[in-house]
């Protein structure tokens, strides 16, 4: 049996995708490979593979105990440049943290990135390409799935919306890089639609643009609702009752909310960022800017064929990033890494 220890504090902060990725991966491994994988969480015991999900300082210190950690796998959910627009830190704190982050990644034996666009960035930081593997995120169909029409109608009514309401839904932490400003402006420009944003200030006053967004959060346009940080069960309701899932982010990683929306059969509209082209190109409505988003939202209210075609694209994309597909990829990856560590250890023993 292969032993894997997960180091993570991702589930301590509500409303962030890293926590969802971590919890879903552990659950998937435990359910699909109970007889071949032994998973432990935050244990300082000897193991064949240690998978680092977050970059906590105690986890960094643990990397110096090579024989106990086995093969060290780092999960790259962000790089220095993607943190811009997420957190407001004093410049000196930012410099220190960015250096620490890069050093943490360099202490890993292998890195897993959630987006292939991270690979050249990591290479520029001095990490060899052969030490990096791209494995996309996935979403469980048991948690995120498309409701029947009758349930969609009843949930929509229970949430206080009329059957005829055209609902635009967005999700994520409220911060600069998420494009919340454009989402709010779109609500103002389209009073005939209903806009909902799920998410809050996961990092409190450290969230980028906190004071500005706190004012907007407390005084939104009449046709806009901020739900705050909500449970994943409630998120499923909103994905199902929305007519369009819109994420206007200026900078992204590989947001779980996009895959969640695909799984629930929602039409997905995104700002047309280069990073999406290598992972979900053709699966979503690409918008250059807010004006483009405004036009396409209104086009969909008049063009049911366009609407239906992108619902079909979402359902097809959901199959590509399903738990079934990704479980084998992860299992094979862990076996491969364990074999590399065994060969490395054998060579050292012979020496």
Short mmCIF file of N, CA and C in Angstrom, two decimals, residues 6-26 41-42 51-56 59 75 77-78 173 202-203 256:
data_model
loop_
_atom_site.label_atom_id
_atom_site.label_comp_id
_atom_site.label_asym_id
_atom_site.label_seq_id
_atom_site.Cartn_x
_atom_site.Cartn_y
_atom_site.Cartn_z
N UNK A 6 -0.81 14.29 3.42
CA UNK A 6 -1.20 15.60 2.90
C UNK A 6 -0.90 16.66 3.94
N UNK A 7 -0.14 17.68 3.55
CA UNK A 7 0.06 18.84 4.40
C UNK A 7 -0.81 19.98 3.85
N UNK A 8 -1.78 20.44 4.66
CA UNK A 8 -2.68 21.48 4.18
C UNK A 8 -3.37 22.21 5.32
N UNK A 9 -3.55 23.51 5.14
CA UNK A 9 -4.40 24.31 6.02
C UNK A 9 -5.46 25.00 5.18
N UNK A 10 -5.66 24.51 3.95
CA UNK A 10 -6.53 25.18 2.98
C UNK A 10 -7.98 25.27 3.44
N UNK A 11 -8.41 24.30 4.24
CA UNK A 11 -9.82 24.29 4.65
C UNK A 11 -10.10 25.19 5.86
N UNK A 12 -9.07 25.90 6.33
CA UNK A 12 -9.27 26.80 7.48
C UNK A 12 -9.88 28.13 7.08
N UNK A 13 -9.68 28.54 5.82
CA UNK A 13 -10.22 29.80 5.33
C UNK A 13 -11.39 29.51 4.42
N UNK A 14 -12.58 29.96 4.79
CA UNK A 14 -13.78 29.69 4.02
C UNK A 14 -13.81 30.54 2.75
N UNK A 15 -14.44 29.97 1.72
CA UNK A 15 -14.69 30.74 0.52
C UNK A 15 -13.52 30.85 -0.45
N UNK A 16 -12.55 29.94 -0.37
CA UNK A 16 -11.46 29.96 -1.34
C UNK A 16 -11.35 28.61 -2.03
N UNK A 17 -11.03 28.64 -3.31
CA UNK A 17 -11.02 27.44 -4.12
C UNK A 17 -9.98 26.41 -3.73
N UNK A 18 -8.85 26.86 -3.17
CA UNK A 18 -7.79 25.93 -2.78
C UNK A 18 -8.31 24.90 -1.78
N UNK A 19 -9.15 25.36 -0.86
CA UNK A 19 -9.73 24.45 0.12
C UNK A 19 -10.61 23.40 -0.52
N UNK A 20 -11.41 23.82 -1.51
CA UNK A 20 -12.27 22.88 -2.22
C UNK A 20 -11.46 21.84 -2.98
N UNK A 21 -10.40 22.30 -3.65
CA UNK A 21 -9.53 21.38 -4.41
C UNK A 21 -8.94 20.32 -3.48
N UNK A 22 -8.43 20.76 -2.36
CA UNK A 22 -7.81 19.86 -1.39
C UNK A 22 -8.80 18.83 -0.85
N UNK A 23 -9.96 19.29 -0.40
CA UNK A 23 -10.95 18.38 0.18
C UNK A 23 -11.47 17.39 -0.85
N UNK A 24 -11.70 17.87 -2.07
CA UNK A 24 -12.21 16.99 -3.13
C UNK A 24 -11.18 15.93 -3.52
N UNK A 25 -9.90 16.31 -3.56
CA UNK A 25 -8.86 15.34 -3.92
C UNK A 25 -8.75 14.25 -2.87
N UNK A 26 -8.72 14.63 -1.60
CA UNK A 26 -8.61 13.64 -0.52
C UNK A 26 -9.81 12.69 -0.56
N UNK A 41 -3.30 13.00 7.14
CA UNK A 41 -3.40 14.46 7.05
C UNK A 41 -2.53 15.12 8.12
N UNK A 42 -1.60 15.95 7.68
CA UNK A 42 -0.77 16.76 8.59
C UNK A 42 -0.08 15.93 9.69
N UNK A 51 2.48 15.35 0.09
CA UNK A 51 1.86 16.28 -0.86
C UNK A 51 1.55 17.58 -0.11
N UNK A 52 2.23 18.66 -0.51
CA UNK A 52 2.06 19.97 0.13
C UNK A 52 1.02 20.78 -0.64
N UNK A 53 -0.11 21.07 0.02
CA UNK A 53 -1.19 21.84 -0.62
C UNK A 53 -1.09 23.33 -0.32
N UNK A 54 -0.52 23.67 0.83
CA UNK A 54 -0.36 25.07 1.21
C UNK A 54 1.08 25.30 1.69
N UNK A 55 1.46 26.58 1.76
CA UNK A 55 2.88 26.90 1.98
C UNK A 55 3.14 27.42 3.41
N UNK A 56 2.49 26.81 4.39
CA UNK A 56 2.67 27.21 5.78
C UNK A 56 4.12 27.04 6.22
N UNK A 59 5.20 23.64 7.50
CA UNK A 59 5.34 22.69 6.40
C UNK A 59 6.69 22.88 5.71
N UNK A 75 1.89 21.48 -4.60
CA UNK A 75 0.71 21.83 -5.41
C UNK A 75 0.74 23.34 -5.65
N UNK A 77 -0.94 26.42 -6.67
CA UNK A 77 -2.23 27.07 -6.94
C UNK A 77 -2.04 28.53 -7.32
N UNK A 78 -0.84 29.06 -7.04
CA UNK A 78 -0.57 30.45 -7.39
C UNK A 78 0.93 30.67 -7.51
N UNK A 173 -13.90 35.34 -4.24
CA UNK A 173 -13.57 36.31 -3.21
C UNK A 173 -13.76 37.72 -3.76
N UNK A 202 -12.56 36.71 2.33
CA UNK A 202 -11.96 35.57 3.03
C UNK A 202 -10.75 35.97 3.86
N UNK A 203 -10.03 37.00 3.41
CA UNK A 203 -8.84 37.43 4.13
C UNK A 203 -9.06 38.78 4.83
N UNK A 256 -12.22 26.95 -9.51
CA UNK A 256 -13.14 25.83 -9.33
C UNK A 256 -14.56 26.20 -9.74
#
